[in-house]
Amino acid sequence: MNNKKIIMYVSIVVLILIVLGVGFLIYKKNKQNKNETQEYIPQEEITDEQLRQTVVTLYFLNIETGELMPEARKLDAKELVKEPYKILIELLMQGPKNEKMIKLIPNGTRLNGIEIKNDCLYIDFSNEMINEQKLGKEQEELIIKSIVNTVTELKEINSVRILIDGKENQKFPDGGVNFKESFMR
């Protein structure tokens, strides 16, 4: 009978050890799976600044081909929301980042104001836009196309009117291009 009691006690101890061992293995496996799912780290995180950026297209003259070419720029979307057309025109006046392109809006030109009426954008430039410029009709048309193509990238604008110091119906000095009518893309 003593042998039976010893065998029974040993069997209970072995059974308890087996249950504890299996429980420990299950606990360890669950802990390992939990750590794997929580520790996922992407290779590169997107910053808040990157989330706010948008791409705009500006048109400048390619000096190699003599044609208008688009130049993409990344801007903070918050800036663009406030005064999108003013920002686009100011970027055109500053010039391209690409060395193979040049700006077309004459040096010294200032932006007096911008107003939207229906789907037409009225852009008021200072007199330097046309003052003493003898560029020829082709160059003058490229200036207008650069402006029109850039601002009509934003879908709500279909045409552009150019004013000089608040006056309509102005023209370049040589008369090649006048501003009597709206310009369309």
N, CA and C of each residue as an Amber inpcrd file, in Angstrom:
protein
   555
   0.8050000  -1.1700000   0.0000000   0.0000000   0.0000000   0.0000000
   0.8590000   1.2480000   0.0000000   1.9620000   1.2030000   0.6580000
   2.8800000   2.3320000   0.6350000   3.3940000   2.6020000  -0.7700000
   3.6510000   1.5310000  -1.4730000   4.1010000   1.6940000  -2.8530000
   3.0310000   2.3790000  -3.6940000   1.7970000   2.0280000  -3.4820000
   0.7050000   2.6340000  -4.2440000   0.6040000   4.1200000  -3.9300000
   0.7710000   4.4850000  -2.6610000   0.7010000   5.8930000  -2.2840000
   1.8560000   6.6630000  -2.9070000   3.0450000   6.0840000  -2.9050000
   4.2100000   6.7540000  -3.4740000   4.0030000   6.9510000  -4.9780000
   3.5340000   5.9090000  -5.6360000   3.2940000   5.9960000  -7.0870000
   2.2240000   7.0570000  -7.3630000   1.2080000   7.0900000  -6.5550000
   0.1560000   8.0870000  -6.7340000   0.7030000   9.4890000  -6.5110000
   1.4850000   9.7270000  -5.4720000   2.0580000  11.0570000  -5.2300000
   3.0070000  11.4700000  -6.3570000   3.8330000  10.5330000  -6.8070000
   4.7690000  10.8110000  -7.8980000   3.9810000  11.1290000  -9.1690000
   2.9390000  10.3750000  -9.4280000   2.1070000  10.6180000 -10.6210000
   1.4640000  11.9980000 -10.5520000   0.9810000  12.4140000  -9.4030000
   0.3580000  13.7330000  -9.2440000   1.3980000  14.8280000  -9.4620000
   2.5960000  14.6720000  -8.8980000   3.6640000  15.6570000  -9.0610000
   4.0590000  15.7580000 -10.5390000   4.2200000  14.6050000 -11.2080000
   4.5780000  14.5900000 -12.6480000   3.4680000  15.2700000 -13.4500000
   2.2300000  14.9630000 -13.1520000   1.0930000  15.5770000 -13.8570000
   1.0680000  17.0850000 -13.6420000   1.3240000  17.5300000 -12.4180000
   1.3790000  18.9750000 -12.1290000   2.5200000  19.6160000 -12.9080000
   3.6780000  18.9840000 -12.9580000   4.8260000  19.5110000 -13.7050000
   4.5110000  19.5990000 -15.2090000   3.8540000  18.5890000 -15.7370000
   3.4760000  18.5950000 -17.1590000   2.5050000  19.7430000 -17.4330000
   1.4920000  19.9150000 -16.6020000   0.5170000  21.0040000 -16.7740000
   1.2150000  22.3570000 -16.6790000   2.0990000  22.5320000 -15.7010000
   2.8310000  23.7860000 -15.5640000   3.7350000  24.0290000 -16.7790000
   4.4040000  22.9950000 -17.2680000   5.2860000  23.1200000 -18.4410000
   4.5040000  23.5340000 -19.6850000   3.3690000  22.8860000 -19.9170000
   2.5240000  23.2360000 -21.0740000   1.9920000  24.6570000 -20.9190000
   1.5650000  25.0230000 -19.7420000   1.0690000  26.3790000 -19.4870000
   2.1480000  27.4240000 -19.7290000   3.3860000  27.1150000 -19.2660000
   4.5000000  28.0400000 -19.4900000   4.7920000  28.2030000 -20.9800000
   4.8000000  27.1060000 -21.7300000   5.0430000  27.1750000 -23.1810000
   3.9560000  27.9830000 -23.8990000   2.7050000  27.8140000 -23.5200000
   1.6010000  28.5760000 -24.1140000   1.7530000  30.0600000 -23.7920000
   2.0700000  30.3640000 -22.5460000   2.2750000  31.7530000 -22.1340000
   3.4150000  32.3880000 -22.9320000   4.5380000  31.6880000 -23.0690000
   5.6970000  32.2080000 -23.7910000   5.3650000  32.4370000 -25.2660000
   4.6470000  31.5190000 -25.8800000   4.2660000  31.6430000 -27.3030000
   3.3430000  32.8530000 -27.5040000   2.3600000  33.0410000 -26.6320000
   1.4470000  34.1860000 -26.7250000   2.1910000  35.5130000 -26.5500000
   3.1110000  35.5470000 -25.6050000   3.8920000  36.7570000 -25.3600000
   4.7460000  37.0910000 -26.5870000   5.3330000  36.0820000 -27.2140000
   6.1690000  36.2910000 -28.4050000   5.3110000  36.8130000 -29.5590000
   4.1410000  36.2520000 -29.8060000   3.2430000  36.7180000 -30.8720000
   2.7760000  38.1420000 -30.6120000   2.4800000  38.4650000 -29.3710000
   2.0300000  39.8060000 -29.0150000   3.1280000  40.8300000 -29.2860000
   4.3660000  40.5220000 -28.9490000   5.4980000  41.4240000 -29.1910000
   5.7410000  41.6220000 -30.6820000   5.5850000  40.5680000 -31.4590000
   5.8070000  40.6790000 -32.9080000   4.8050000  41.6240000 -33.5480000
   3.5470000  41.5850000 -33.1470000   2.5400000  42.4480000 -33.7600000
   2.6700000  43.8950000 -33.2840000   3.1540000  44.1250000 -32.0850000
   3.2630000  45.4730000 -31.5680000   4.5270000  46.1750000 -32.0180000
   5.5470000  45.4700000 -32.3950000   6.8250000  46.0780000 -32.7100000
   7.0490000  46.2750000 -34.2000000   6.0100000  46.3020000 -35.0250000
   6.1880000  46.5480000 -36.4570000   6.5960000  48.0010000 -36.6610000
   7.7280000  48.2010000 -37.3070000   8.2330000  49.5440000 -37.5670000
   8.4240000  49.6850000 -39.0760000   7.7090000  50.6230000 -39.7040000
   7.8950000  50.8070000 -41.1420000   9.3020000  51.3150000 -41.4340000
   9.7540000  51.0730000 -42.6810000  11.1120000  51.4840000 -43.0440000
  11.2650000  52.9970000 -43.0100000  10.2660000  53.7240000 -43.5130000
  10.3350000  55.1820000 -43.4840000   8.9520000  55.7190000 -43.1970000
   8.8480000  56.5230000 -42.1780000   7.5590000  57.0920000 -41.8290000
   7.3390000  58.3930000 -42.5820000   6.0800000  58.6890000 -42.8910000
   5.7260000  59.9280000 -43.5750000   5.5320000  61.0050000 -42.5200000
   6.2280000  62.1050000 -42.6870000   6.1270000  63.1960000 -41.7140000
   4.8790000  64.0220000 -41.9850000   4.4900000  64.8220000 -41.0100000
   3.3440000  65.7120000 -41.1860000   3.6000000  66.6870000 -42.3250000
   4.8400000  67.1280000 -42.4600000   5.1870000  68.0730000 -43.5250000
   4.9840000  67.4410000 -44.8980000   5.3740000  66.1750000 -45.0420000
   5.1870000  65.4900000 -46.3190000   3.7080000  65.3070000 -46.6310000
   2.8940000  65.0900000 -45.6270000   1.4640000  64.9180000 -45.8380000
   0.8200000  66.2040000 -46.3470000   1.3650000  67.3560000 -45.9860000
   0.7870000  68.6360000 -46.3650000   1.2680000  69.1230000 -47.7290000
   2.2200000  68.4470000 -48.3380000   2.7760000  68.9410000 -49.5920000
   1.9110000  68.5580000 -50.7810000   1.8860000  69.4610000 -51.7480000
   1.1890000  69.2140000 -52.9980000   2.0980000  69.6780000 -54.1320000
   1.8230000  69.2100000 -55.3130000   2.6530000  69.5510000 -56.4690000
   1.8750000  70.5060000 -57.3670000   2.5410000  71.5970000 -57.7650000
   1.9650000  72.5410000 -58.7240000   2.8500000  72.5580000 -59.9580000
   2.2710000  72.9900000 -61.0770000   3.0100000  73.0490000 -62.3300000
   3.1230000  74.4910000 -62.7830000   4.3450000  74.9100000 -63.0440000
   4.6310000  76.2520000 -63.5450000   5.2070000  76.1090000 -64.9480000
   4.9750000  77.1070000 -65.7950000   5.4630000  77.0350000 -67.1730000
   6.5070000  78.1110000 -67.4300000   7.6830000  77.6490000 -67.8860000
   8.7980000  78.5260000 -68.1980000   9.3110000  78.2060000 -69.5980000
  10.1670000  79.0690000 -70.1190000  10.7390000  78.8850000 -71.4430000
  11.9790000  78.0070000 -71.3500000  11.9900000  76.9390000 -72.1310000
  13.1580000  76.0770000 -72.2270000  14.1260000  76.7420000 -73.1950000
  15.3340000  77.0810000 -72.7460000  16.2630000  77.8300000 -73.5830000
  16.8470000  76.9760000 -74.7080000  16.8030000  75.6540000 -74.5690000
  17.3230000  74.7830000 -75.6210000  16.3330000  74.6140000 -76.7590000
  15.0460000  74.4950000 -76.4380000  14.0370000  74.2420000 -77.4710000
  13.2610000  75.4910000 -77.8660000  13.2680000  76.5190000 -77.0110000
  12.4950000  77.7230000 -77.2920000  11.0030000  77.5420000 -77.0650000
  10.6180000  76.4860000 -76.3550000   9.2050000  76.1880000 -76.0970000
   8.9170000  76.2750000 -74.6020000   7.6230000  76.4480000 -74.3030000
   7.2100000  76.4180000 -72.8980000   7.2840000  74.9930000 -72.3890000
   7.8190000  74.8640000 -71.1890000   7.9300000  73.5440000 -70.5800000
   7.4240000  73.6200000 -69.1440000   6.7710000  72.5680000 -68.6800000
   6.3000000  72.5660000 -67.2940000   7.4340000  72.2670000 -66.3240000
   7.3270000  72.8680000 -65.1440000   8.2410000  72.5720000 -64.0520000
   7.3870000  72.3040000 -62.8230000   7.5510000  71.1310000 -62.2390000
   6.7750000  70.7540000 -61.0510000   7.4730000  71.2850000 -59.8040000
   6.6680000  71.7770000 -58.8760000   7.1850000  72.2760000 -57.5910000
   6.3370000  71.7020000 -56.4750000   6.9950000  71.3400000 -55.3770000
   6.2810000  70.9080000 -54.1790000   6.0800000  72.1170000 -53.2930000
   4.8410000  72.2870000 -52.8420000   4.5030000  73.3920000 -51.9490000
   3.7040000  72.8610000 -50.7790000   3.7210000  73.6110000 -49.6950000
   2.8860000  73.2980000 -48.5500000   1.4410000  73.6150000 -48.9450000
   0.5770000  72.6490000 -48.8480000  -0.8140000  72.8190000 -49.2600000
  -1.5120000  73.9260000 -48.4730000  -1.1060000  74.1440000 -47.2230000
  -1.7210000  75.2080000 -46.4220000  -1.4720000  76.5730000 -47.0390000
  -0.2610000  76.7960000 -47.5680000   0.0480000  78.0720000 -48.2230000
  -0.8010000  78.2650000 -49.4670000  -0.9400000  77.2110000 -50.2250000
  -1.6560000  77.2810000 -51.4940000  -3.1490000  77.5230000 -51.2920000
  -3.7010000  77.0800000 -50.1770000  -5.1260000  77.2520000 -49.9100000
  -5.4770000  78.7200000 -49.7180000  -4.6010000  79.4750000 -49.0870000
  -4.8920000  80.8790000 -48.7710000  -5.0540000  81.7270000 -50.0310000
  -4.0180000  81.7770000 -50.8570000  -4.0320000  82.6030000 -52.0630000
  -3.3220000  81.8570000 -53.1890000  -3.9830000  80.8490000 -53.7640000
  -3.2890000  79.9880000 -54.7230000  -2.7710000  80.7230000 -55.9610000
  -3.5630000  81.6220000 -56.5200000  -3.1530000  82.2790000 -57.7610000
  -2.0260000  83.2730000 -57.5260000  -2.0830000  83.9600000 -56.4110000
  -1.0110000  84.8950000 -56.0710000   0.3050000  84.1370000 -55.9250000
   0.2650000  83.0180000 -55.2540000   1.4740000  82.2190000 -55.0560000
   2.0090000  81.7110000 -56.3900000   1.1320000  81.2390000 -57.2640000
   1.5780000  80.7460000 -58.5650000   2.2320000  81.8540000 -59.3950000
   1.6210000  83.0300000 -59.4230000   2.1900000  84.1500000 -60.1890000
   3.5230000  84.5870000 -59.5880000   3.5950000  84.6500000 -58.2730000
   4.8530000  85.0410000 -57.6290000   5.9630000  84.0330000 -57.9330000
   5.6240000  82.7510000 -57.9680000   6.6080000  81.7340000 -58.3280000
   7.0650000  81.9000000 -59.7790000   6.1250000  82.2510000 -60.6620000
   6.4930000  82.5240000 -62.0580000   7.4530000  83.7030000 -62.1400000
   7.1850000  84.7390000 -61.3600000   8.0250000  85.9380000 -61.3860000
   9.4140000  85.6600000 -60.7950000   9.5030000  84.7250000 -59.8460000
  10.7960000  84.3730000 -59.2570000  11.6690000  83.6070000 -60.2360000
  11.0370000  82.7780000 -61.0570000  11.7930000  82.0260000 -62.0510000
  11.9040000  80.5550000 -61.7190000  12.4400000  79.7940000 -62.6800000
  12.5200000  78.3350000 -62.5180000  13.6870000  77.8980000 -61.6490000
  13.6060000  76.6700000 -61.1850000  14.7160000  76.0400000 -60.4620000
  15.6450000  75.3420000 -61.4600000  15.0890000  74.9030000 -62.5750000
  15.8400000  74.2070000 -63.6160000  16.7070000  75.2070000 -64.3860000
  17.9830000  74.9010000 -64.5150000  18.9120000  75.8100000 -65.1830000
  18.6780000  75.9200000 -66.6830000  17.9580000  74.9720000 -67.2620000
  17.6970000  74.9860000 -68.6990000  16.4590000  75.7980000 -69.0530000
  15.8590000  76.4180000 -68.0620000  14.6590000  77.2230000 -68.2750000
  14.8860000  78.6450000 -67.7880000  14.0960000  79.5700000 -68.3590000
  14.1590000  80.9660000 -67.9100000  12.7460000  81.4780000 -67.6850000
  12.6560000  82.4880000 -66.8330000  11.3530000  83.0970000 -66.5940000
  11.0320000  84.0370000 -67.7430000   9.7500000  84.2750000 -67.9320000
   9.3180000  85.1260000 -69.0330000   8.7760000  86.4720000 -68.5760000
   8.2420000  86.5420000 -67.3780000   7.7070000  87.8080000 -66.8820000
   8.8920000  88.7590000 -66.6820000   8.8360000  89.9580000 -67.2700000
   9.9760000  90.8830000 -67.2070000  10.3940000  91.2370000 -65.7780000
  11.6900000  91.4160000 -65.6090000  12.2490000  91.8210000 -64.3000000
  11.6230000  93.1350000 -63.8490000  11.4380000  93.2690000 -62.5660000
  10.8820000  94.4890000 -61.9970000   9.3640000  94.5110000 -61.9650000
   8.7170000  93.5650000 -62.6450000   7.2500000  93.5080000 -62.6480000
   6.7580000  93.1390000 -61.2580000   5.7390000  93.8540000 -60.7930000
   5.1130000  93.5690000 -59.4990000   3.6840000  93.0890000 -59.7290000
   3.2050000  92.3060000 -58.8190000   1.8210000  91.8490000 -58.8520000
   1.0130000  92.7840000 -57.9770000   0.1230000  93.5610000 -58.5940000
  -0.6980000  94.5190000 -57.8390000  -1.8980000  93.8530000 -57.1780000
  -2.4460000  92.8510000 -57.8340000  -3.6200000  92.1930000 -57.2640000
  -4.1640000  91.1180000 -58.1710000  -5.0370000  90.3180000 -57.5980000
  -5.6910000  89.2320000 -58.3290000  -7.1400000  89.1850000 -57.8810000
  -8.0310000  88.9720000 -58.8430000  -9.4480000  88.8750000 -58.5310000
 -10.0740000  87.8140000 -59.4340000 -10.9750000  87.0370000 -58.8650000
 -11.6730000  86.0100000 -59.6420000 -13.1020000  86.4780000 -59.8750000
 -13.5170000  86.4900000 -61.1420000 -14.8980000  86.7930000 -61.5080000
 -15.3850000  85.6430000 -62.3720000 -16.3750000  84.9340000 -61.8420000
 -16.8650000  83.7080000 -62.4700000 -15.7010000  82.7430000 -62.6210000
 -15.3880000  82.3320000 -63.8330000 -14.2600000  81.4190000 -64.0360000
 -13.0700000  82.1280000 -64.6890000 -13.0550000  83.4640000 -64.5940000
 -11.9840000  84.2720000 -65.1820000 -11.1260000  84.8790000 -64.0650000
  -9.8150000  84.7760000 -64.2250000  -8.8860000  85.3380000 -63.2550000
  -8.3450000  86.6550000 -63.7990000  -8.5720000  87.7380000 -63.0650000
  -8.0580000  89.0590000 -63.4280000  -6.7430000  89.2540000 -62.6850000
  -5.6650000  89.4430000 -63.4400000  -4.3460000  89.6270000 -62.8460000
  -3.8800000  91.0440000 -63.1650000  -3.6110000  91.8020000 -62.1190000
  -3.1730000  93.1900000 -62.2750000  -1.6660000  93.2720000 -62.0200000
  -0.9140000  93.5620000 -63.0940000   0.5350000  93.7090000 -63.0030000
   0.9020000  95.1920000 -62.9830000   2.1000000  95.4650000 -62.5140000
   2.6120000  96.8380000 -62.5690000   3.0120000  97.1580000 -64.0100000
   3.2420000  98.4350000 -64.2600000   3.5800000  98.9240000 -65.5910000
   4.8660000  98.2980000 -66.1460000   5.7270000  97.7910000 -65.2800000
   6.9700000  97.1620000 -65.7340000   6.7120000  95.9430000 -66.6200000
   5.5260000  95.3800000 -66.5430000   5.1800000  94.2350000 -67.3900000
   5.2810000  94.6090000 -68.8670000   4.8800000  95.8300000 -69.1880000
   4.9000000  96.2420000 -70.5970000   5.8070000  97.4360000 -70.8600000
   6.2590000  98.0940000 -69.8210000   7.0230000  99.3270000 -69.9470000
   8.3150000  99.1150000 -70.7350000   8.4180000  99.7910000 -71.8540000
   9.6250000  99.7730000 -72.6740000  10.0360000  98.3780000 -73.1420000
   9.1070000  97.4490000 -73.1070000   9.4290000  96.1000000 -73.5760000
   9.2100000  96.0330000 -75.0770000  10.2390000  95.7230000 -75.8150000
  10.1140000  95.5110000 -77.2630000  10.5610000  94.0820000 -77.5180000
   9.6820000  93.1770000 -77.1740000  10.0420000  91.7680000 -77.1890000
   9.6750000  91.0640000 -78.4890000   8.7420000  91.6060000 -79.2100000
   8.2400000  90.9190000 -80.3930000   7.0370000  90.0740000 -80.0330000
   6.1950000  89.8690000 -81.0120000   4.9270000  89.1760000 -80.7850000
   5.1250000  87.7660000 -80.2350000   6.0880000  87.0270000 -80.7460000
   6.3000000  85.6510000 -80.3060000   6.6700000  85.5910000 -78.8240000
   7.5790000  86.4260000 -78.3900000   7.9940000  86.4660000 -76.9830000
   6.8380000  86.9260000 -76.0870000   6.0760000  87.9050000 -76.5550000
   4.9300000  88.4020000 -75.7880000   3.8830000  87.3040000 -75.6150000
   3.6410000  86.5410000 -76.6750000   2.6790000  85.4370000 -76.5850000
   3.1620000  84.3670000 -75.6070000   4.4640000  84.1270000 -75.5810000
   5.0040000  83.1480000 -74.6320000   4.8100000  83.6040000 -73.1830000
   4.9530000  84.9060000 -72.9330000   4.7150000  85.4450000 -71.5800000
   3.2750000  85.1510000 -71.1660000   2.3420000  85.4650000 -72.0580000
   0.9120000  85.2490000 -71.7610000   0.6340000  83.7610000 -71.5780000
   1.1590000  82.9120000 -72.4540000   0.9260000  81.4640000 -72.3400000
   1.5020000  80.9120000 -71.0340000   2.6450000  81.4210000 -70.6380000
   3.2490000  80.9820000 -69.3830000   2.3060000  81.2550000 -68.2170000
   1.7350000  82.4480000 -68.2000000   0.8060000  82.8330000 -67.1300000
  -0.4790000  82.0120000 -67.2090000  -1.0760000  81.9710000 -68.3960000
  -2.3640000  81.2880000 -68.5770000  -2.2390000  79.7900000 -68.2920000
  -1.2190000  79.1490000 -68.8340000  -1.0600000  77.7090000 -68.6070000
  -0.8510000  77.3900000 -67.1290000  -0.1330000  78.2380000 -66.4340000
   0.1220000  78.0000000 -65.0070000  -1.1580000  78.1300000 -64.1860000
  -1.8940000  79.2260000 -64.3450000  -3.0730000  79.4300000 -63.4740000
  -4.2460000  78.5450000 -63.8640000  -4.3310000  78.1220000 -65.1260000
  -5.4370000  77.2430000 -65.5120000  -5.1800000  75.7890000 -65.1350000
  -4.0250000  75.5020000 -64.5500000  -3.7950000  74.1680000 -63.9810000
  -4.7800000  73.9250000 -62.8400000  -5.1740000  74.9960000 -62.1610000
  -6.2150000  74.8890000 -61.1340000  -7.5480000  74.9260000 -61.8720000
  -8.3460000  73.9370000 -61.6850000  -9.5010000  73.6490000 -62.5440000
 -10.5980000  74.7110000 -62.5810000 -10.7060000  75.5540000 -61.5730000
 -11.8290000  76.5020000 -61.5620000 -11.6020000  77.7240000 -62.4550000
 -10.4150000  77.8640000 -63.0250000 -10.1130000  79.0040000 -63.8920000
 -10.0660000  78.5430000 -65.3470000 -10.8390000  79.2230000 -66.2080000
 -10.8550000  78.8840000 -67.6280000 -10.2430000  79.9660000 -68.5020000
 -10.1800000  81.1950000 -67.9770000  -9.6200000  82.2890000 -68.7660000
  -8.9250000  83.2960000 -67.8520000  -8.1040000  84.1560000 -68.5020000
  -7.3200000  85.1260000 -67.7550000  -7.4240000  86.4800000 -68.4340000
  -7.6170000  87.5050000 -67.6190000  -7.5600000  88.8960000 -68.1060000
  -6.3500000  89.5510000 -67.4780000  -5.5870000  90.2760000 -68.3050000
  -4.4000000  90.9730000 -67.8190000  -4.7180000  92.4610000 -67.7120000
  -4.4590000  93.0270000 -66.5410000  -4.5960000  94.4670000 -66.3270000
  -3.2080000  95.0290000 -66.0240000  -3.0030000  96.2800000 -66.3820000
  -1.7540000  96.9640000 -66.0780000  -2.0930000  98.1660000 -65.2020000
  -1.5890000  98.1410000 -63.9780000  -1.8940000  99.1720000 -62.9770000
  -3.3930000  99.4470000 -62.8840000  -4.1850000  98.3710000 -62.8820000
  -5.6330000  98.4590000 -62.7230000  -6.3990000  98.8010000 -63.9820000
  -5.7100000  98.9950000 -65.1000000  -6.3910000  99.3970000 -66.3430000
  -6.5110000  98.2230000 -67.2980000  -7.7070000  98.1020000 -67.8910000
  -7.9280000  97.0830000 -68.9140000  -7.5250000  97.6340000 -70.2780000
  -7.5370000  96.7760000 -71.2680000  -7.2830000  97.1290000 -72.6720000
  -5.8980000  97.6990000 -72.9140000  -4.9240000  97.2850000 -72.1390000
  -3.5390000  97.7160000 -72.3530000  -2.8870000  96.7960000 -73.3810000
  -1.6440000  97.1100000 -73.7710000  -0.9370000  96.2730000 -74.7350000
   0.5640000  96.4810000 -74.5670000   1.3180000  95.5680000 -75.1570000
   2.7670000  95.7400000 -75.2000000   3.0670000  96.9130000 -76.1320000
   4.1790000  97.6210000 -75.9350000   4.4770000  98.8360000 -76.7100000
   4.4840000  98.6450000 -78.2270000   4.9340000  97.4960000 -78.6890000
   4.9830000  97.3010000 -80.1360000   3.6420000  96.8450000 -80.7080000
   2.6590000  96.6620000 -79.8380000   1.3120000  96.3160000 -80.2890000
   1.1390000  94.8760000 -80.7080000   2.1460000  94.0470000 -80.5120000
   2.0580000  92.6420000 -80.9210000   0.9500000  91.8950000 -80.2020000
   0.8330000  92.1140000 -78.9240000  -0.2080000  91.4600000 -78.1250000
  -0.8690000  92.5330000 -77.2710000  -2.2080000  92.5890000 -77.3590000
  -2.9300000  93.5220000 -76.4880000  -3.7900000  92.7180000 -75.5230000
  -4.2800000  93.4190000 -74.5110000  -5.0100000  92.7530000 -73.4340000
  -6.4990000  93.0980000 -73.4540000  -7.0620000  93.2970000 -74.6310000
  -8.4810000  93.6770000 -74.7280000  -9.4140000  92.5290000 -74.3620000
  -8.9900000  91.3090000 -74.6790000  -9.8530000  90.1620000 -74.4350000
  -9.2090000  89.1930000 -73.4580000 -10.0080000  88.2640000 -73.0140000
  -9.4950000  87.2260000 -72.1120000  -8.6290000  86.2470000 -72.8870000
  -7.6440000  85.7110000 -72.1870000  -6.7740000  84.6950000 -72.7700000
  -7.2180000  83.3330000 -72.2280000  -7.2690000  82.3640000 -73.1420000
  -7.6610000  81.0150000 -72.7530000  -6.5400000  80.0570000 -73.1220000
  -6.5210000  78.9610000 -72.4560000  -5.4830000  77.9510000 -72.7130000
  -5.6920000  77.2870000 -74.0450000
